[in-house]
PDB file of N, CA and C in Angstrom:
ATOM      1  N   UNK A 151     -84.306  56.785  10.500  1.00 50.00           N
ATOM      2  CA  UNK A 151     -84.056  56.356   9.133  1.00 50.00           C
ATOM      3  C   UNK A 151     -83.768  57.516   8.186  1.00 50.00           C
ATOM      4  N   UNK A 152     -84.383  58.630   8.348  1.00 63.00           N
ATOM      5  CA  UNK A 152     -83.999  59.722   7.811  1.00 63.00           C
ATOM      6  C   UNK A 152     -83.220  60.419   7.645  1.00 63.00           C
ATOM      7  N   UNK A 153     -82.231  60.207   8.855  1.00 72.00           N
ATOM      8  CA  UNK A 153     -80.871  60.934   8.856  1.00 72.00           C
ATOM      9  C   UNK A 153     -79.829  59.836   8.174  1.00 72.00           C
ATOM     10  N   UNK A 154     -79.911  58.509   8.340  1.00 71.00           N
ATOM     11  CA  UNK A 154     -79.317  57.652   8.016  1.00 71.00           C
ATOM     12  C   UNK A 154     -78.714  57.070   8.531  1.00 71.00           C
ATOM     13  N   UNK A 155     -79.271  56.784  10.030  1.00 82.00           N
ATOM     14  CA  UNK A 155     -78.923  56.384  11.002  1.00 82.00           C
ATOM     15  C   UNK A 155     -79.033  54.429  11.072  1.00 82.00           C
ATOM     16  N   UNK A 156     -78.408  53.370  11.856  1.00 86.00           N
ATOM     17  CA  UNK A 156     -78.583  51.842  11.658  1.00 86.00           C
ATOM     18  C   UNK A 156     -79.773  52.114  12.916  1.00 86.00           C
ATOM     19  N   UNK A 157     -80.443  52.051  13.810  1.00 87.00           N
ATOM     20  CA  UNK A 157     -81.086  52.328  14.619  1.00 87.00           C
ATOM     21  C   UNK A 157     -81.926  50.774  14.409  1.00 87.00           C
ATOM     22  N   UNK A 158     -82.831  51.473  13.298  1.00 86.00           N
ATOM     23  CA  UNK A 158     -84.031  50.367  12.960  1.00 86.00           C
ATOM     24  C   UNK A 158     -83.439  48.721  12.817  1.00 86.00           C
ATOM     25  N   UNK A 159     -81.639  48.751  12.120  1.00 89.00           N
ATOM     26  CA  UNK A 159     -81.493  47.569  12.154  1.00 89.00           C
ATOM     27  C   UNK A 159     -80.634  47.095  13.014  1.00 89.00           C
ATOM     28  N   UNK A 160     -80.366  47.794  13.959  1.00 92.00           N
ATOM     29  CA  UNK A 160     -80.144  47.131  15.712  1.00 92.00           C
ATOM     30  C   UNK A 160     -80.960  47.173  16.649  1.00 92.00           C
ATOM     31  N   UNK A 161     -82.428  47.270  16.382  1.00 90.00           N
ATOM     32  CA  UNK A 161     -83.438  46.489  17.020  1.00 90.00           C
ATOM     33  C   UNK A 161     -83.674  45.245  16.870  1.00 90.00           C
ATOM     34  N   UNK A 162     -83.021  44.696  15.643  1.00 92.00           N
ATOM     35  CA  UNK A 162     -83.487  43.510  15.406  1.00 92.00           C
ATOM     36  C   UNK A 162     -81.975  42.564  15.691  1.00 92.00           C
ATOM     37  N   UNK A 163     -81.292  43.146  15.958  1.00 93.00           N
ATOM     38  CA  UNK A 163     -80.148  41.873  16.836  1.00 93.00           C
ATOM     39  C   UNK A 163     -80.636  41.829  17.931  1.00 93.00           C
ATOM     40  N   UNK A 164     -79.681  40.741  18.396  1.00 93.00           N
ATOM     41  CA  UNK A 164     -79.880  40.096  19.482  1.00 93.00           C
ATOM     42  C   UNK A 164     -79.809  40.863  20.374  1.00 93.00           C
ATOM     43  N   UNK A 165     -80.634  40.728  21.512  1.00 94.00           N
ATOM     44  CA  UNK A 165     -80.494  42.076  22.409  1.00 94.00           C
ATOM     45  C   UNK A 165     -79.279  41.438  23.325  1.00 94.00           C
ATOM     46  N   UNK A 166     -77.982  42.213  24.002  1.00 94.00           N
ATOM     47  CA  UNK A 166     -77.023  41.793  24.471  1.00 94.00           C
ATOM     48  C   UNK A 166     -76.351  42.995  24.863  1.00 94.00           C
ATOM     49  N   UNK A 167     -74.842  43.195  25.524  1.00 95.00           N
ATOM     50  CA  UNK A 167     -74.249  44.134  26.002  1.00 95.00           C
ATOM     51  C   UNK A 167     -74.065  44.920  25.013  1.00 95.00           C
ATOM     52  N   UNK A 168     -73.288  43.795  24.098  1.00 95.00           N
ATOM     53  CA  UNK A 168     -72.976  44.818  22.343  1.00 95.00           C
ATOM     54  C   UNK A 168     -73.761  45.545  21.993  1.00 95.00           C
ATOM     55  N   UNK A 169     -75.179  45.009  21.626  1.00 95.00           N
ATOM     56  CA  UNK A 169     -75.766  45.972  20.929  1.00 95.00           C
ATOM     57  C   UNK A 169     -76.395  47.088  21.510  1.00 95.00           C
ATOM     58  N   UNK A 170     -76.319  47.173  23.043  1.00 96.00           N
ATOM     59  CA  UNK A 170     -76.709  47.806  24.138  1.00 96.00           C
ATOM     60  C   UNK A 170     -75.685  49.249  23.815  1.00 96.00           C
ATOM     61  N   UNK A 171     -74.449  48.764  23.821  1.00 96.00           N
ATOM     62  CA  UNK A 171     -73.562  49.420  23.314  1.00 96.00           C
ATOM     63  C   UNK A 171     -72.988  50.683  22.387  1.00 96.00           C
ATOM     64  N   UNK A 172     -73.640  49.701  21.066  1.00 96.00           N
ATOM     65  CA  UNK A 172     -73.331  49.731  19.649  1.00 96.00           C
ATOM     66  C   UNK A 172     -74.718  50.751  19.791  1.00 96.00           C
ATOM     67  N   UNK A 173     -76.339  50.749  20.327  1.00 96.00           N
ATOM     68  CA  UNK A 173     -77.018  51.859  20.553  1.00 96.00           C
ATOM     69  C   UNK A 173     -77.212  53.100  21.013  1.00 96.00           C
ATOM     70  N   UNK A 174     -76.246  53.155  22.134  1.00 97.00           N
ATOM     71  CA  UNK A 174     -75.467  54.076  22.992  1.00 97.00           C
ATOM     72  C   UNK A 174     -74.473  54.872  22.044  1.00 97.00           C
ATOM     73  N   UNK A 175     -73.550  54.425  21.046  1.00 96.00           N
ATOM     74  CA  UNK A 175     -72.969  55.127  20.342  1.00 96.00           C
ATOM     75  C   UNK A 175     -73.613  55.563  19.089  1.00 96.00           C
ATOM     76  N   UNK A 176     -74.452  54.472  18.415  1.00 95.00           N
ATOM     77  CA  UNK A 176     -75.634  55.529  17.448  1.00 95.00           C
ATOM     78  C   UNK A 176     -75.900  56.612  17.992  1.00 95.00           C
ATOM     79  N   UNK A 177     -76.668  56.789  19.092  1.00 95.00           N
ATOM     80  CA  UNK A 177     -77.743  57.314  19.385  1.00 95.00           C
ATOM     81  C   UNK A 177     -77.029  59.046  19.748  1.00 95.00           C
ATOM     82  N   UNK A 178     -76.042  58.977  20.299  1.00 95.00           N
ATOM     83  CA  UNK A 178     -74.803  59.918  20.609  1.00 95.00           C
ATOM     84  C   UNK A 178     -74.305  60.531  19.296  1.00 95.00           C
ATOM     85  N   UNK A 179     -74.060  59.347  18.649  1.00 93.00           N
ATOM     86  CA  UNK A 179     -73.231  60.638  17.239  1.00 93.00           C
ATOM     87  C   UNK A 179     -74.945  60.375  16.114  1.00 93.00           C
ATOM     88  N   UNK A 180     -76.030  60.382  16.791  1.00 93.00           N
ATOM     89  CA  UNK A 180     -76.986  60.701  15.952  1.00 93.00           C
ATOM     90  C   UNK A 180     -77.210  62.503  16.289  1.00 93.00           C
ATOM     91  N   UNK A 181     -77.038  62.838  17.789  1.00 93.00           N
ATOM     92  CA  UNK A 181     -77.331  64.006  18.705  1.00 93.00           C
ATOM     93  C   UNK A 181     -77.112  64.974  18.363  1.00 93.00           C
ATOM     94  N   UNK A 182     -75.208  64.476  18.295  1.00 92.00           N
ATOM     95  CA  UNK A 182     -74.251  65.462  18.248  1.00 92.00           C
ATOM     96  C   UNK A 182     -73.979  65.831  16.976  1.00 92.00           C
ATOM     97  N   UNK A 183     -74.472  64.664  15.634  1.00 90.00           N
ATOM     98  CA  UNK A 183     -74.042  65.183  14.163  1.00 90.00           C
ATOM     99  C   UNK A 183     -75.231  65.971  13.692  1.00 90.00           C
ATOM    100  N   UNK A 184     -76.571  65.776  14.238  1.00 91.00           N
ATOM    101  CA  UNK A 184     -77.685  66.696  13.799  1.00 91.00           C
ATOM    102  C   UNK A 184     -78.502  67.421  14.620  1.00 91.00           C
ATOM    103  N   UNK A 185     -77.590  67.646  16.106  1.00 92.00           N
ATOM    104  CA  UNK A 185     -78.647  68.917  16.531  1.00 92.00           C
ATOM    105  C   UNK A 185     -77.687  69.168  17.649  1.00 92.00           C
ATOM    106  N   UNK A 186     -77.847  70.830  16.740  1.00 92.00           N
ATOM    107  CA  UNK A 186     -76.927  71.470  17.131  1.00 92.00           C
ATOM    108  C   UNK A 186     -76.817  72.230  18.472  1.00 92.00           C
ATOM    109  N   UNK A 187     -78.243  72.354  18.909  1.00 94.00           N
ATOM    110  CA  UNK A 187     -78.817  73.527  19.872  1.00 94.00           C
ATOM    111  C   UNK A 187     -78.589  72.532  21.156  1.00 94.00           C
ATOM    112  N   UNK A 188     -78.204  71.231  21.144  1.00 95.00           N
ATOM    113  CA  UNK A 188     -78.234  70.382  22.034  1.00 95.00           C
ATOM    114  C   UNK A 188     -77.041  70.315  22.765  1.00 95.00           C
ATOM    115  N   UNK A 189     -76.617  70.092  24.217  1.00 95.00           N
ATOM    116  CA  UNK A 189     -75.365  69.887  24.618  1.00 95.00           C
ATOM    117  C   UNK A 189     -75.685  68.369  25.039  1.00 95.00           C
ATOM    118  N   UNK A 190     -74.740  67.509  24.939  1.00 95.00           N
ATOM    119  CA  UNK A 190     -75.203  66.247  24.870  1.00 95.00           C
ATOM    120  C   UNK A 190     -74.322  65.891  26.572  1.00 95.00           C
ATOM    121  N   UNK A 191     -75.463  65.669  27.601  1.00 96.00           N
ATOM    122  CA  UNK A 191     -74.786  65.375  28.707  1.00 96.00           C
ATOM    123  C   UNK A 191     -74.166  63.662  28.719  1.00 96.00           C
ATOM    124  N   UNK A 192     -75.494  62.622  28.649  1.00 97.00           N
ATOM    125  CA  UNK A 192     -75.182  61.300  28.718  1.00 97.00           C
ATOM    126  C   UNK A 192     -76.193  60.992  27.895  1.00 97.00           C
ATOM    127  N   UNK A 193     -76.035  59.330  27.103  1.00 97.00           N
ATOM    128  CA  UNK A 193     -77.058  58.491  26.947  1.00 97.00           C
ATOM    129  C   UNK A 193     -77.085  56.936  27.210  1.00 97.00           C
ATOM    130  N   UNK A 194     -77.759  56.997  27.897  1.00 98.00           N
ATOM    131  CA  UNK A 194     -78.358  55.901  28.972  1.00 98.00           C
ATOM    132  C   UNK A 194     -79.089  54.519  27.990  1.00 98.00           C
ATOM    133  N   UNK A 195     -78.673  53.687  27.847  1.00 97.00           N
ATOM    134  CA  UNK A 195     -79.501  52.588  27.102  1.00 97.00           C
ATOM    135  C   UNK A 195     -79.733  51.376  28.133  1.00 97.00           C
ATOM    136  N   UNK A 196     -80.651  50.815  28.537  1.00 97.00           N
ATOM    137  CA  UNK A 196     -81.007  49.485  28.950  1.00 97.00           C
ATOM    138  C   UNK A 196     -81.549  48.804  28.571  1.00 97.00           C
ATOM    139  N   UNK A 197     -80.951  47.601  28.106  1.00 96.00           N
ATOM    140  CA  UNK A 197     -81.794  46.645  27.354  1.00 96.00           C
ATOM    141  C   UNK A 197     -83.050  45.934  28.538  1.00 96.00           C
ATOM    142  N   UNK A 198     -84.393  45.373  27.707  1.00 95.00           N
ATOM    143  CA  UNK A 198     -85.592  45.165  28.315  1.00 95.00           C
ATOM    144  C   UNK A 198     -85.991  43.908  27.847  1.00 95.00           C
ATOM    145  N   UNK A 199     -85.162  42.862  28.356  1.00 94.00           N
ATOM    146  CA  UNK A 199     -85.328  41.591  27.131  1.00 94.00           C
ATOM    147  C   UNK A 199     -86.476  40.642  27.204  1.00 94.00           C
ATOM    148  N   UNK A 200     -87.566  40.869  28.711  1.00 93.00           N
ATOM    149  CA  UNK A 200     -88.576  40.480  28.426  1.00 93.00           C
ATOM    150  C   UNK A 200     -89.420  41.006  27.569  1.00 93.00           C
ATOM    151  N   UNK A 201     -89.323  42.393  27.516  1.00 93.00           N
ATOM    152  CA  UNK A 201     -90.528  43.293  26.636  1.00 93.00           C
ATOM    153  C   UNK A 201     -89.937  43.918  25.100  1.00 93.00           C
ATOM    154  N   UNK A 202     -88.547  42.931  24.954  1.00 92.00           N
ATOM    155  CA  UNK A 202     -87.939  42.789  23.177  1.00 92.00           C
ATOM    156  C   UNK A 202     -88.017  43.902  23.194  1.00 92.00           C
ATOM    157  N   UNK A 203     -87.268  45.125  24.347  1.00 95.00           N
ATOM    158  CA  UNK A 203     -87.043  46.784  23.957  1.00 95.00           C
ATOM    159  C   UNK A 203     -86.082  47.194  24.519  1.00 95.00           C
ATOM    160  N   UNK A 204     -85.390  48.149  24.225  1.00 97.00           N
ATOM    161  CA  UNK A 204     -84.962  49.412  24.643  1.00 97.00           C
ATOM    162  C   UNK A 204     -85.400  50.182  25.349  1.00 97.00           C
ATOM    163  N   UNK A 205     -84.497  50.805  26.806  1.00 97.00           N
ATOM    164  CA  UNK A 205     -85.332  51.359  27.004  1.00 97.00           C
ATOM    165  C   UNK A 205     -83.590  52.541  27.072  1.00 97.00           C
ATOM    166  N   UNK A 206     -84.367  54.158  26.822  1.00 97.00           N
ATOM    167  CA  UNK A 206     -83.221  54.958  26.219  1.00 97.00           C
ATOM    168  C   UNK A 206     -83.194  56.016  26.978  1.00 97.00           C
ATOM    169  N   UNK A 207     -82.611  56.638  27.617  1.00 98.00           N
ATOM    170  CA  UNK A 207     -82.797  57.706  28.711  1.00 98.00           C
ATOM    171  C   UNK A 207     -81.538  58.958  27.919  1.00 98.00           C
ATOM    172  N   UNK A 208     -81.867  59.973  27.341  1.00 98.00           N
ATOM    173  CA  UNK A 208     -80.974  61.197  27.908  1.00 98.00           C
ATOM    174  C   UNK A 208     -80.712  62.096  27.665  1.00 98.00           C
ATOM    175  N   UNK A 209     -80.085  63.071  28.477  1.00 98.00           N
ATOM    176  CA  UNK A 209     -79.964  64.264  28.857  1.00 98.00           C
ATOM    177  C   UNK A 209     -79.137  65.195  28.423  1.00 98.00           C
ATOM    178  N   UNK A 210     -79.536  66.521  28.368  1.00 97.00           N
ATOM    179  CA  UNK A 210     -78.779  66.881  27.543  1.00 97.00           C
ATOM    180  C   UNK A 210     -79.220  68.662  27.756  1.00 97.00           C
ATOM    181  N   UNK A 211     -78.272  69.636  27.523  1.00 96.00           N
ATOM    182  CA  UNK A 211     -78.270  71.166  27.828  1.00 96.00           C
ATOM    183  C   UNK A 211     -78.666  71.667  26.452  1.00 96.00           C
ATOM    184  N   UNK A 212     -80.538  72.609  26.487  1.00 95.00           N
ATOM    185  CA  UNK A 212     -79.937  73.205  25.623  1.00 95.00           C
ATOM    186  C   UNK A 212     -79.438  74.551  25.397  1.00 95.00           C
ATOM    187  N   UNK A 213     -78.737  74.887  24.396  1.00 92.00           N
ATOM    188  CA  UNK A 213     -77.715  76.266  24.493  1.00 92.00           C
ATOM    189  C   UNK A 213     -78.307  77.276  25.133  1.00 92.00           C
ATOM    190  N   UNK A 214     -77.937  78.213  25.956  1.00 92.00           N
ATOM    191  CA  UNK A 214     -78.531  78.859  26.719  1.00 92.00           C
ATOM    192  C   UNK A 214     -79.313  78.852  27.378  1.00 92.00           C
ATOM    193  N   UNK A 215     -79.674  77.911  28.635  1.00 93.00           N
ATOM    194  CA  UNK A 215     -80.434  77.315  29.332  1.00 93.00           C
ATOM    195  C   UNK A 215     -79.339  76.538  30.362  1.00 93.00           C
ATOM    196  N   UNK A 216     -79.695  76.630  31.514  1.00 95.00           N
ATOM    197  CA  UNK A 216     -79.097  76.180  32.621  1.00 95.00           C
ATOM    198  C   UNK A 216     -79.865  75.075  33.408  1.00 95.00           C
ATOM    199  N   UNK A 217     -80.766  74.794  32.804  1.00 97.00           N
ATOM    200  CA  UNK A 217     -80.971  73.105  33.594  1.00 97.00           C
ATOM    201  C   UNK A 217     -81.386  71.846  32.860  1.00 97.00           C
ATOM    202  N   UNK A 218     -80.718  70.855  32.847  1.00 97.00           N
ATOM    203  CA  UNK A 218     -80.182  69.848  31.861  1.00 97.00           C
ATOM    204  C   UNK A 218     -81.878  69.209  31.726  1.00 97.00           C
ATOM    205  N   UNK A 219     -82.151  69.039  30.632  1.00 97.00           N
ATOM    206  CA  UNK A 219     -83.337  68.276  30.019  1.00 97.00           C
ATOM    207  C   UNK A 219     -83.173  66.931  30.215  1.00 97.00           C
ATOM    208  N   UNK A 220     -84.270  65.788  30.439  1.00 98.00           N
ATOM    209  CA  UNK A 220     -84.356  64.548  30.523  1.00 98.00           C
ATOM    210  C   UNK A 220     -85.606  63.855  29.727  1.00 98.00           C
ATOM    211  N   UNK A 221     -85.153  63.124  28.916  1.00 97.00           N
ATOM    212  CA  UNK A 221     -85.982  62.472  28.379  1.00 97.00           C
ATOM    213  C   UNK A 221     -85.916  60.900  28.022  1.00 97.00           C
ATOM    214  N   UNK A 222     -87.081  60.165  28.341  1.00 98.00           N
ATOM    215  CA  UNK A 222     -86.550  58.547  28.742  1.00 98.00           C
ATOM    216  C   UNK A 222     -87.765  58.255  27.240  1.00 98.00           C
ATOM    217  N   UNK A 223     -87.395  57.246  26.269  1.00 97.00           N
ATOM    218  CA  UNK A 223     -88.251  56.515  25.348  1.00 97.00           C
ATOM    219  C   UNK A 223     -87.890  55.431  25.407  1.00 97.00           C
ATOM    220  N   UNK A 224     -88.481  54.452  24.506  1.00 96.00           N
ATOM    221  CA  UNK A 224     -88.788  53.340  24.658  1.00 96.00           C
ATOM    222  C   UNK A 224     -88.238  52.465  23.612  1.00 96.00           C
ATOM    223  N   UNK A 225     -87.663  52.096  22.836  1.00 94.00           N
ATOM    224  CA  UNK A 225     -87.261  51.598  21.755  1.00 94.00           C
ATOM    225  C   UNK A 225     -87.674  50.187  21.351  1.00 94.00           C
ATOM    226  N   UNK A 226     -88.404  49.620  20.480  1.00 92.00           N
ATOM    227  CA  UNK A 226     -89.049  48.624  20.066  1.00 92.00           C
ATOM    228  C   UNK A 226     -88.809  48.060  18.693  1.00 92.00           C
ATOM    229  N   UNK A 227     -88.870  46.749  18.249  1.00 86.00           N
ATOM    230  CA  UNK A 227     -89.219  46.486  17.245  1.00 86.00           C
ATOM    231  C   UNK A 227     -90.194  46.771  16.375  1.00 86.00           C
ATOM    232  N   UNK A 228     -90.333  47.002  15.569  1.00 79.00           N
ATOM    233  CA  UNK A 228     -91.521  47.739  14.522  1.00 79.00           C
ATOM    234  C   UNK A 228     -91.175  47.231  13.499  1.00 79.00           C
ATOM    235  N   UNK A 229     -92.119  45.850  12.321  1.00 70.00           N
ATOM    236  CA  UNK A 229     -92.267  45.642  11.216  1.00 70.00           C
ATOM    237  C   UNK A 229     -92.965  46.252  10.133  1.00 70.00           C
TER     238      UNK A 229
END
């Protein structure tokens, strides 16, 4: 929410390919427009539609460093 990202309000659509999608490309030009030290390999989104989440996987080089970082979270609704 801070950067000014829709994030928080595509948790609350319908979970589906689109917004599976439409998270995958947030989440990418969230990476690449505010951090810089990052090489952005992939990002991985799977929707979790029994457990109403996201689940977000990815990886990414950072500058000067030779073995690609992995990191998997969880993405949820939160009122």
């Amino acid at each position: 929410p801070d950067i000014g990202s829709r994030l928080d309000y595509m948790l609350f659509e319908p979970i589906s390919s689109v917004t599976t999608f439409s998270l995958e490309n947030e989440i990418n030009q969230i990476i690449s427009n505010w951090e810089p030290r990052a090489l952005l390999q992939q990002v991985k989104v799977s929707a979790m539609p029994d457990q109403n989440a996201y689940s977000v996987t990815i990886i990414f080089y950072i500058i000067n460093e030779t073995q690609p970082t992995t990191i998997t979270v969880l993405l949820e609704r939160n009122r």
